[in-house]
Amino acid sequence: MNAVMPEIVDQRTPLVVVHPGGFDGFLTAVCEALRLNLPVDRIESLDAYEPGLFETTRSVDTDTDLAQRAAARILWLCGEDILSMIRAAFLSELPGIQSVVWRVLRGLLRDGNAGRGRNILDADTHATLAAAEKTRHEAHRFRGFVRFSKAPDGSLFSVIAPDHDILELLASHFAARFPNETWMIADAKRGRCLRHAKGELEILSVDTASLPKESKAVESLASMTDKGFQELWQTYYQSINIVERANPKLLARNLPRKYWRYLPERSSPLRGH
Amino acid sequence: MQDKLKILSAAAKYDVSCSSSGSSRSTPKGGMGNGEASGICHSFTDDGRCVSLLKILLSNVCLFDCAYCSNRRSNDIPRATFRPSEVVNLVLEFYRRNLIEGLFLSSGIFGSVDTTMEALVAVARTLRTEHRFGGYIHLKTIPGASPELVAQAGLYADRLSVNIEIPSEAGLKNLAPEKDYASVFTPMNSIHQGILEHKAESKISRFAPRFSPAGQSTQLIVGASPESDLQILSLASGLYGKQQLKRVYYSGYIPVNRDARLPTLLRPPLRRENRLYQADWLMRFYKFQFDELVDDLHPDLDPDLDPKAAWALRHPERFPVDVNRADLETILRVPGVGVRSAKLIVEGRRHGAVRMEHLKRFGVVLKRARPFLYDPFAIGTYRDFRPERIRPLLASPSESTQLSLFHQPLLLTA
């Protein structure tokens, strides 16, 4: 009797689409939500999803091909900048941001309202833009705060634990800057690692336990063979300070405390912090 | 090495410029390093300023005796000189660890002006040609350096700078007897000339060499000599217009020497420095002319008010502004509205009416902006504009009133 309706979905309770994670997973979930043509309230990654009471959940598996077609359609409809904004907003990993981006995408893809991607008066579009800017801002900060230590074999190694998933935003910058070096940037929070060797870039998953823990990252890195230049850098940092100009407020704004642990010159016991 | 680095970086710290922006150099083949046009901060000092470059002197031995400088000839301080190879090695190793964007190299004057300049150029040349280094290089041009050396420097550096230091020629003569404005402006003009010529060449061939692609900058010391803000800002405005400088830096004078020619200050004039930077920003990004901010009647910026608010209160005929009708330039002139939020407003109103709640989201500081805005649909904005009511809302307590707290008993007895 239900041959025309492939599944029965209870329309009275909120509907959530859950996907395995990653941007492709998210786009798959968006496509699924569009296909259902029902008022989907939320889209969540599996690892961040906490089922609420009275919710109907629908799981999807990542369909890379479908996701790429969705991305191509967004690109065609609204242009490069909007696609990259949506991607950066997704990478922000802010709670609830996927549902916000879903509402924007619903307007774009279902209603064909390409202008919606740029209508910053719309609260969802503005929230997407704001999330994207947060991610990009942190990526910009880490272009400066990533600190490489030189391992005995000459390769460079760094551990970070950023708020947002910025590894892929760092890739092209460091690849262009150090094309002939072997280097690695590990994200201790997400257990992933950006690796560059012989001009090849790859993102690997690593065991979080094998990485130095965030707070100890600085110390254990300094204990590698690279102490000499660490100390020279700390000397430099201390001697350029102008005591008469101290301005803790401005410092806190430009360099929030959460970043100090990456910077030996600010987290070293020498300074008493 | 530790000691040398300590001496020669401490000696360079009063030069405030540390930016690495304005140059997008690509990584040389087989080399390392590139230029990021937006600039990157690798750390921040206790005063909240960005650390982007390895800022050092090649040598703090100096023939000159400038009253405001800690490296002057007559000071009895430890002296040190880097070997060029030491600087090169330090830059490359720091850069490889992502500690810096590049090098800011200056020097005391040893031997003669031209030997010093030549040594600076040699370091940059070694980095660029032998080590194929593509990171940022800022070279200080020594006042009085020969045009040939300046021309060479421009080919290796991303930015060149000549410091004027004292904002009037008479003041400079008094404090720095070995310098005059000709020795500062001659290299500055020849750098400007070089930039223009190379730009013209690059129109003909994309292989034309680039000359100081991030332009040139200079520094003015504030408070060491009696110039008014009007003099300082009119000088800066001329430098932006005529020599097309990228930046003018203002450095609140910090007494490093005892000298009868210098004022004695309790503390550096940081608030004045801050107001000058705000005015400078208004000239560069908000299309203000210097004489709108200061004039013969108000030769100094108001320490209690930011220069934009001070200007707005002097021009009640221009306010309040309706953000849905005004053009971009008018919106830029509303206190509490920045360049970014002004652009968002203009972008946003293509889609509908911009309301107060949108302004807040766009980053407008409503607390400051509201008295200057009028929106017929919003509660709490008014069509009439009364500067005398607004001023107390915006003014921040000045340093002098903070100080006078300690003198209150005196006032009471008087």
XYZ file of C-alpha atoms in Angstrom:
687
model
C 0.000 0.000 0.000
C 2.933 2.267 0.719
C 4.626 1.565 -2.573
C 4.767 5.242 -3.583
C 6.220 6.350 -0.254
C 9.550 4.621 0.257
C 9.798 5.369 3.959
C 7.472 6.485 6.669
C 8.722 9.442 8.617
C 6.859 10.749 11.576
C 6.303 14.375 10.674
C 5.186 15.520 14.095
C 8.589 15.196 15.821
C 11.758 17.121 14.959
C 13.833 15.431 12.306
C 17.631 15.096 12.511
C 19.950 13.822 9.799
C 23.177 12.349 11.169
C 26.268 11.754 9.030
C 29.698 10.196 9.731
C 31.537 13.560 9.683
C 33.669 15.508 7.252
C 32.534 18.071 4.693
C 31.561 15.351 2.218
C 29.487 13.667 4.911
C 27.757 16.948 5.644
C 26.952 17.548 1.985
C 25.603 14.005 1.716
C 23.329 14.746 4.660
C 22.207 17.969 2.988
C 21.333 16.045 -0.185
C 19.445 13.481 1.860
C 17.518 16.202 3.656
C 16.602 17.775 0.320
C 15.562 14.405 -1.069
C 13.282 13.730 1.902
C 11.599 17.074 1.242
C 10.560 17.272 4.866
C 11.281 20.035 7.396
C 14.649 18.754 8.637
C 15.570 20.659 11.802
C 19.137 19.646 12.380
C 22.131 18.107 10.665
C 24.833 16.730 12.967
C 28.063 14.753 12.785
C 27.840 11.368 14.418
C 30.543 12.077 17.031
C 28.911 15.343 18.142
C 25.351 14.097 18.069
C 23.400 13.729 21.265
C 19.923 12.374 20.559
C 17.210 14.518 22.079
C 13.863 13.280 23.344
C 11.109 12.948 20.764
C 13.461 13.213 17.818
C 13.410 11.168 14.669
C 16.954 10.401 13.567
C 18.031 9.461 10.106
C 21.592 8.274 9.434
C 23.392 8.516 6.117
C 26.719 7.178 4.900
C 29.117 9.482 3.130
C 28.587 9.417 -0.612
C 31.635 11.216 -2.021
C 30.280 11.330 -5.530
C 26.998 12.879 -4.431
C 28.817 15.372 -2.203
C 31.040 16.485 -5.054
C 28.075 17.044 -7.275
C 26.442 19.126 -4.540
C 29.618 21.188 -4.169
C 29.751 21.691 -7.935
C 26.161 22.891 -7.894
C 26.838 25.405 -5.098
C 29.860 26.614 -7.063
C 27.799 26.998 -10.200
C 24.931 28.749 -8.416
C 26.806 31.176 -6.177
C 30.507 31.180 -6.984
C 33.797 30.270 -5.414
C 33.596 32.673 -2.463
C 30.279 31.342 -1.160
C 31.393 27.712 -1.445
C 34.579 28.456 0.450
C 32.601 30.414 3.066
C 30.327 27.410 3.588
C 33.295 25.116 3.855
C 35.098 27.354 6.353
C 31.903 27.685 8.407
C 31.612 23.895 8.506
C 35.244 23.623 9.657
C 34.534 25.990 12.562
C 32.900 23.013 14.348
C 30.816 25.480 16.373
C 27.846 23.799 18.066
C 24.808 23.938 15.828
C 26.609 25.510 12.888
C 25.765 22.618 10.570
C 22.059 23.261 11.040
C 22.590 26.948 10.317
C 24.519 26.169 7.131
C 21.826 23.643 6.214
C 19.156 26.347 6.356
C 21.271 28.573 4.099
C 21.855 25.692 1.696
C 18.179 24.812 1.690
C 17.463 28.319 0.456
C 20.193 28.067 -2.128
C 19.649 24.560 -3.484
C 15.935 23.940 -3.075
C 14.548 27.392 -3.714
C 17.316 28.286 -6.167
C 17.694 31.578 -4.337
C 21.348 32.254 -5.136
C 21.167 35.736 -3.595
C 20.605 34.201 -0.185
C 24.277 33.276 0.049
C 25.103 36.980 0.085
C 22.181 38.371 2.035
C 23.949 39.265 5.247
C 20.757 40.740 6.664
C 19.552 37.152 6.980
C 20.531 35.877 10.419
C 21.587 32.418 9.174
C 23.708 33.765 6.348
C 25.389 36.191 8.698
C 26.023 33.431 11.239
C 27.607 31.356 8.469
C 29.819 34.276 7.459
C 30.779 34.933 11.075
C 31.689 31.269 11.654
C 33.763 31.229 8.468
C 35.599 34.348 9.565
C 36.323 32.817 12.958
C 37.888 29.799 11.308
C 39.890 31.903 8.892
C 41.041 34.226 11.633
C 42.333 31.339 13.689
C 44.054 29.876 10.644
C 45.686 33.255 10.066
C 46.862 33.370 13.678
C 48.340 29.897 13.461
C 50.294 30.841 10.345
C 52.293 32.784 12.906
C 51.955 30.570 15.991
C 52.899 27.207 14.487
C 56.407 26.612 15.832
C 58.593 24.047 14.189
C 61.231 22.095 16.027
C 63.985 20.510 14.065
C 64.247 16.760 14.591
C 67.684 15.079 14.375
C 66.970 14.022 10.783
C 66.394 17.655 9.792
C 62.631 17.417 9.438
C 60.367 19.982 11.081
C 57.635 19.086 13.531
C 54.849 21.009 15.240
C 51.861 20.170 17.444
C 48.794 22.389 17.702
C 45.304 22.025 19.170
C 43.217 24.778 17.556
C 39.560 25.518 18.368
C 38.554 25.098 14.740
C 39.598 22.461 12.231
C 42.153 24.568 10.382
C 44.718 22.010 9.151
C 43.593 22.149 5.546
C 43.622 25.949 5.620
C 47.274 25.889 6.700
C 48.366 23.438 4.036
C 48.927 25.660 1.034
C 50.593 28.402 3.068
C 53.305 26.193 4.535
C 53.697 24.167 1.357
C 54.466 27.360 -0.564
C 56.784 28.631 2.115
C 58.876 25.500 2.732
C 58.739 23.603 -0.568
C 62.016 21.741 -0.021
C 61.630 20.788 3.619
C 59.985 17.796 5.205
C 57.522 19.038 7.757
C 54.562 17.915 9.823
C 51.835 19.785 11.663
C 49.852 17.579 14.023
C 46.432 18.470 15.391
C 46.468 16.875 18.842
C 42.772 17.569 19.397
C 41.501 15.825 16.285
C 44.222 13.190 15.867
C 45.150 14.301 12.399
C 48.372 15.361 10.861
C 49.376 17.423 7.857
C 52.520 16.021 6.309
C 54.691 17.480 3.590
C 57.583 15.547 2.070
C 59.236 15.854 -1.342
C 56.638 18.343 -2.504
C 53.731 16.017 -1.618
C 51.059 17.060 0.848
C 48.844 14.618 2.707
C 46.534 14.590 5.694
C 46.977 11.459 7.834
C 45.222 10.350 10.945
C 47.537 9.810 13.879
C 47.173 8.314 17.288
C 46.498 11.199 19.681
C 48.237 9.335 22.482
C 51.520 9.245 20.569
C 51.574 13.040 20.328
C 52.866 15.233 23.106
C 49.848 16.501 25.035
C 48.910 20.130 24.375
C 50.171 21.669 27.569
C 53.394 19.731 27.501
C 53.922 20.201 23.794
C 56.263 23.122 24.208
C 58.481 21.442 26.782
C 58.825 18.129 25.049
C 59.549 19.848 21.780
C 62.202 21.986 23.379
C 63.831 18.881 24.790
C 64.427 17.654 21.299
C 67.747 18.551 19.739
C 66.679 22.073 19.105
C 67.304 23.900 22.319
C 69.895 26.383 21.089
C 67.604 28.349 18.840
C 64.739 28.202 21.338
C 66.973 29.974 23.835
C 68.195 32.502 21.296
C 64.585 33.261 20.457
C 63.662 33.722 24.122
C 66.624 36.027 24.596
C 65.474 38.043 21.620
C 61.904 38.205 22.864
C 62.932 39.416 26.277
C 65.345 42.044 25.088
C 62.928 43.739 22.681
C 60.443 44.376 25.455
C 60.008 48.040 26.431
C 59.001 48.063 30.081
C 57.594 51.607 30.052
C 55.053 50.672 27.406
C 53.501 47.605 29.055
C 49.856 47.271 27.988
C 48.280 44.050 29.289
C 44.873 44.840 27.793
C 46.190 45.174 24.267
C 48.312 42.077 24.745
C 45.297 40.054 25.849
C 43.362 41.233 22.819
C 46.084 40.485 20.302
C 47.428 37.363 21.941
C 44.763 35.610 24.040
C 46.111 33.421 26.802
C 44.899 30.230 25.149
C 47.666 30.623 22.547
C 50.504 31.085 25.028
C 51.121 27.377 25.346
C 52.342 27.249 21.774
C 54.847 30.028 22.294
C 57.922 29.112 24.326
C 58.722 32.796 24.893
C 55.461 33.257 26.797
C 54.992 29.901 28.471
C 58.537 29.236 29.608
C 59.129 28.901 33.369
C 61.802 31.608 32.957
C 59.030 34.174 32.758
C 57.250 32.832 35.792
C 54.022 31.993 33.960
C 76.039 34.925 20.430
C 73.421 35.214 23.194
C 75.024 38.468 24.405
C 75.377 39.950 20.957
C 71.770 39.188 20.178
C 70.698 40.696 23.477
C 72.608 43.950 22.927
C 71.771 44.421 19.271
C 68.077 43.612 19.564
C 67.635 45.803 22.648
C 69.346 48.587 20.693
C 66.827 48.259 17.860
C 63.671 48.085 19.945
C 62.799 51.783 19.831
C 62.208 51.527 16.115
C 58.510 50.755 16.229
C 57.994 49.484 12.703
C 57.685 45.722 12.602
C 55.188 45.075 9.877
C 55.658 42.407 7.252
C 52.767 43.352 5.016
C 52.426 44.722 1.535
C 54.645 42.349 -0.362
C 53.619 39.071 -1.932
C 56.892 37.552 -3.018
C 56.785 33.968 -4.204
C 59.269 31.379 -3.000
C 62.433 31.368 -5.146
C 63.157 28.111 -6.921
C 65.265 25.867 -4.707
C 64.942 28.343 -1.858
C 62.760 29.012 1.152
C 60.313 31.652 2.206
C 57.736 33.930 0.655
C 55.946 37.171 1.379
C 52.374 37.159 2.691
C 50.648 40.365 1.599
C 48.560 40.636 4.758
C 51.575 40.251 7.052
C 51.820 37.684 9.840
C 52.435 38.199 13.549
C 54.498 35.479 15.178
C 54.268 36.782 18.706
C 53.358 39.890 20.692
C 55.416 41.784 23.247
C 54.117 42.852 26.665
C 52.902 46.134 25.192
C 50.715 44.234 22.741
C 52.761 45.012 19.663
C 53.231 42.465 16.947
C 56.564 40.651 16.605
C 56.899 39.803 12.973
C 60.514 40.334 12.028
C 63.917 39.721 13.556
C 64.598 43.377 14.301
C 68.257 43.990 15.021
C 71.109 46.388 14.469
C 74.137 45.193 12.552
C 76.192 47.255 14.983
C 75.440 49.662 17.821
C 78.760 51.453 17.386
C 77.769 54.929 16.260
C 79.606 58.057 15.140
C 76.561 60.256 15.632
C 75.439 61.824 18.872
C 71.665 62.190 18.651
C 70.185 63.307 21.960
C 67.154 60.960 21.825
C 69.068 57.778 20.951
C 70.416 55.192 23.360
C 73.246 54.249 20.987
C 74.736 57.730 20.709
C 78.509 58.153 20.718
C 78.676 59.746 24.157
C 76.808 56.935 25.959
C 78.951 54.468 27.861
C 77.212 51.201 26.935
C 78.350 47.757 25.814
C 78.958 47.777 22.076
C 78.705 44.837 19.710
C 78.799 44.127 15.986
C 77.389 41.142 14.111
C 79.352 39.408 11.405
C 77.141 39.300 8.285
C 77.203 35.495 8.306
C 75.841 35.473 11.869
C 72.848 37.569 10.854
C 72.218 35.406 7.793
C 72.347 32.209 9.811
C 70.080 33.579 12.522
C 67.483 34.693 9.972
C 67.432 31.355 8.167
C 67.242 29.237 11.319
C 64.548 31.404 12.924
C 62.610 31.460 9.683
C 62.768 27.693 9.288
C 61.190 27.283 12.743
C 58.440 29.735 11.735
C 59.487 32.245 14.380
C 59.687 35.225 12.028
C 58.536 36.572 8.659
C 61.979 37.898 7.893
C 64.571 40.500 8.815
C 64.480 44.150 9.861
C 68.057 45.348 9.672
C 69.299 48.709 10.830
C 72.613 49.877 12.216
C 74.554 52.487 14.112
C 76.902 54.389 11.860
C 80.377 52.894 11.921
C 83.178 53.850 9.524
C 81.124 56.171 7.382
C 77.536 56.475 6.242
C 78.265 54.605 3.021
C 80.298 51.772 4.562
C 77.404 51.166 6.946
C 74.835 51.218 4.163
C 76.994 48.923 2.080
C 77.202 46.401 4.930
C 73.406 46.399 5.284
C 72.933 45.850 1.563
C 75.511 43.036 1.605
C 73.525 41.071 4.192
C 70.337 41.383 2.126
C 72.205 40.413 -1.039
C 73.664 37.276 0.572
C 70.228 36.207 1.810
C 68.570 36.731 -1.547
C 71.224 35.457 -3.964
C 73.249 32.842 -2.072
C 70.505 31.367 0.086
C 67.587 32.094 -2.231
C 65.628 33.505 0.679
C 62.156 34.770 -0.219
C 61.020 36.079 3.170
C 60.496 39.697 4.104
C 63.459 42.071 4.322
C 63.130 45.583 5.685
C 66.308 47.649 5.346
C 66.862 50.903 7.131
C 68.377 53.541 4.904
C 71.076 55.508 6.678
C 70.489 59.287 6.349
C 72.927 60.654 3.784
C 73.542 57.314 2.043
C 74.560 57.546 -1.610
C 71.866 57.065 -4.279
C 73.727 54.089 -5.828
C 73.544 52.146 -2.557
C 69.884 53.049 -2.072
C 69.196 51.800 -5.599
C 70.855 48.474 -4.759
C 69.029 48.179 -1.440
C 65.675 48.531 -3.188
C 66.382 45.509 -5.361
C 66.833 43.167 -2.385
C 64.509 44.652 0.221
C 60.722 44.467 0.457
C 60.570 47.752 2.290
C 62.987 50.608 2.845
C 62.697 53.265 5.479
C 64.456 56.475 6.439
C 63.576 57.796 9.857
C 62.823 61.484 10.134
C 62.600 61.111 13.945
C 62.030 64.790 14.816
C 59.019 66.390 13.109
C 60.651 69.777 12.412
C 64.007 70.610 10.899
C 64.969 73.046 13.656
C 64.172 70.376 16.260
C 66.234 67.793 14.423
C 69.217 70.169 14.120
C 69.030 70.846 17.827
C 68.825 67.201 18.937
C 70.838 65.489 16.192
C 73.633 67.859 15.130
C 74.999 65.458 12.487
C 71.664 65.178 10.663
C 69.544 67.593 8.661
C 66.360 67.275 6.612
C 68.309 67.128 3.351
C 70.110 63.960 4.496
C 66.726 62.385 5.272
C 64.670 63.581 2.337
C 67.263 62.960 -0.374
C 67.264 59.161 0.097
C 63.495 59.213 0.705
C 62.904 60.968 -2.601
C 65.289 58.703 -4.468
C 63.475 55.637 -3.079
C 60.190 57.132 -4.246
C 61.719 57.781 -7.652
C 63.031 54.191 -7.792
C 59.621 52.751 -6.946
C 57.934 54.853 -9.641
C 60.512 53.951 -12.291
C 60.334 50.227 -11.583
C 56.567 50.323 -11.589
C 56.651 51.924 -15.033
C 59.051 49.233 -16.238
C 56.869 46.449 -14.913
C 54.109 47.719 -17.200
C 56.357 46.965 -20.181
C 57.810 43.653 -18.999
C 56.655 41.314 -16.285
C 60.284 40.277 -15.811
C 61.299 43.773 -14.729
C 63.004 43.654 -11.319
C 60.894 44.836 -8.411
C 62.023 47.752 -6.297
C 61.035 47.874 -2.636
C 57.626 46.307 -3.429
C 56.191 47.040 0.014
C 57.059 50.727 -0.372
C 58.761 52.841 2.248
C 57.980 54.028 5.755
C 59.341 56.430 8.330
C 59.138 57.169 12.043
C 58.426 60.352 13.983
C 59.261 60.674 17.664
C 56.414 62.323 19.549
C 57.021 64.442 22.604
C 60.809 64.865 22.460
C 60.438 68.259 20.799
C 57.718 70.920 21.053
C 55.861 70.371 17.743
C 52.062 70.394 17.819
C 49.871 67.606 16.460
C 49.025 69.971 13.606
C 52.685 70.119 12.563
C 53.090 66.365 12.927
C 49.960 65.463 10.987
C 50.578 67.979 8.215
C 54.087 66.522 7.812
C 52.642 62.992 7.740
C 49.965 63.987 5.266
C 52.636 65.475 2.989
C 54.662 62.266 3.231
C 51.644 60.159 2.259
C 50.836 62.495 -0.616
C 54.186 63.529 -2.052
C 56.553 60.678 -1.214
C 53.670 58.171 -1.206
C 54.841 56.487 1.960
C 53.101 53.281 3.010
C 53.289 54.055 6.704
C 54.312 56.805 9.084
C 55.022 55.431 12.561
C 54.697 57.553 15.681
C 56.871 56.704 18.634
C 55.998 58.236 21.994
C 59.277 59.539 23.355
C 60.792 57.393 26.084
C 63.597 59.122 27.985
C 66.646 56.946 27.478
C 69.255 59.662 28.041
C 69.715 62.538 30.438
C 70.070 65.568 28.256
C 69.354 69.241 28.887
C 67.843 69.559 25.386
C 65.151 66.990 26.133
C 61.998 67.361 28.221
C 61.701 65.370 31.430
C 58.608 63.205 31.285
C 56.980 61.225 34.051
C 55.971 58.628 31.531
C 55.924 58.279 27.757
C 53.068 60.188 26.031
C 51.290 56.989 25.062
C 47.838 58.485 24.874
C 49.014 61.210 22.506
C 50.739 58.568 20.407
C 47.492 56.599 20.308
C 45.468 59.641 19.188
C 48.009 60.328 16.447
C 47.701 56.758 15.199
C 43.906 57.114 15.204
C 44.208 60.322 13.175
C 46.674 58.607 10.835
C 44.177 55.774 10.312
C 41.453 58.307 9.521
C 43.688 59.860 6.863
C 44.601 56.553 5.259
C 41.373 54.538 5.412
C 38.531 56.957 6.131
C 39.328 59.672 3.584
C 39.895 62.417 6.120
C 42.211 65.341 5.368
C 44.614 66.270 8.158
C 43.185 69.800 8.380
C 39.755 68.392 9.191
C 41.187 66.851 12.351
C 43.483 69.645 13.511
C 43.622 73.296 12.509
C 45.021 76.565 13.825
C 42.181 76.820 16.324
C 42.690 73.243 17.563
C 46.389 72.579 16.921
C 46.367 69.460 19.120
C 44.098 66.431 19.124
C 41.725 66.172 22.049
C 43.253 63.626 24.446
C 39.812 62.698 25.859
C 38.053 62.001 22.574
C 38.999 59.920 19.618
C 39.670 62.201 16.627
C 36.678 60.968 14.655
C 34.236 61.698 17.486
C 35.888 65.083 18.037
C 35.433 65.903 14.348
C 31.810 64.714 14.408
C 30.964 66.897 17.402
C 32.424 69.937 15.622
C 30.182 69.218 12.612
C 26.590 68.951 13.872
C 25.318 69.914 10.396
C 26.405 66.470 9.103
C 24.480 64.417 11.662
C 22.472 62.365 12.406
C 23.070 59.940 9.533
C 20.519 57.502 8.137
C 22.541 54.410 7.186
C 19.928 53.333 4.657
C 20.346 56.479 2.596
C 23.820 57.867 3.217
C 26.737 57.068 0.897
C 29.730 54.992 1.972
C 31.923 58.010 2.719
C 29.326 59.521 5.033
C 28.836 56.217 6.859
C 32.604 55.873 7.283
C 32.591 59.166 9.149
C 30.167 57.985 11.853
C 31.993 57.316 15.143
C 31.841 53.641 16.119
C 31.621 52.498 12.498
C 34.715 50.870 11.026
C 35.709 50.216 7.435
C 34.506 46.636 7.622
C 31.124 47.430 9.142
C 30.583 50.330 6.730
C 31.132 47.978 3.811
C 28.798 45.382 5.338
C 26.106 48.055 5.728
C 26.375 49.079 2.084
C 26.437 45.425 0.987
C 23.556 44.508 3.294
C 21.156 47.251 2.253
C 21.053 45.869 -1.273
C 18.914 43.102 0.239
C 16.639 45.165 2.443
C 16.521 47.843 5.118
C 19.418 47.793 7.592
C 18.146 48.032 11.166
C 19.828 48.545 14.516
C 20.044 44.812 15.212
C 21.896 44.326 11.934
C 24.326 47.093 12.810
C 25.192 45.322 16.018
C 25.861 42.096 14.142
C 28.025 43.942 11.637
C 30.358 45.026 14.409
C 29.204 48.639 14.804
C 29.877 49.855 18.358
C 26.333 51.012 19.019
C 27.232 52.652 22.287
C 29.342 55.137 20.361
C 27.411 55.218 17.104
C 23.796 55.508 18.281
C 23.835 59.267 19.019
C 25.023 59.894 15.464
C 22.430 57.709 13.753
C 18.820 58.267 12.863
C 16.453 55.468 11.938
C 12.763 56.401 11.723
C 11.811 52.848 12.760
C 14.101 52.530 15.757
C 13.397 53.544 19.298
C 16.051 55.728 20.863
C 17.404 57.514 17.835
C 16.609 61.170 17.391
C 16.354 63.497 14.455
C 17.912 66.395 16.299
C 21.569 66.383 17.164
C 23.026 67.987 20.259
C 26.784 67.710 20.531
C 26.867 69.082 24.070
C 24.776 66.124 25.266
C 26.785 63.541 23.387
C 30.263 64.623 24.369
C 30.110 63.381 27.985
C 28.915 59.977 26.738
C 31.985 59.493 24.572
C 34.810 61.146 26.463
C 37.227 58.879 28.265
C 38.838 60.258 31.403
C 42.120 61.866 30.487
C 45.514 61.182 31.994
C 45.492 64.601 33.599
C 42.237 63.992 35.507
C 43.526 60.603 36.595
C 46.606 62.332 37.923
C 44.612 65.060 39.634
C 42.925 62.443 41.816
C 46.132 62.350 43.776
C 46.102 66.121 44.157
C 42.543 66.380 45.359
C 43.392 67.387 48.931
C 45.298 70.323 47.480
C 42.267 71.391 45.485
C 40.071 71.187 48.532
C 42.280 73.453 50.578
C 42.576 75.973 47.782
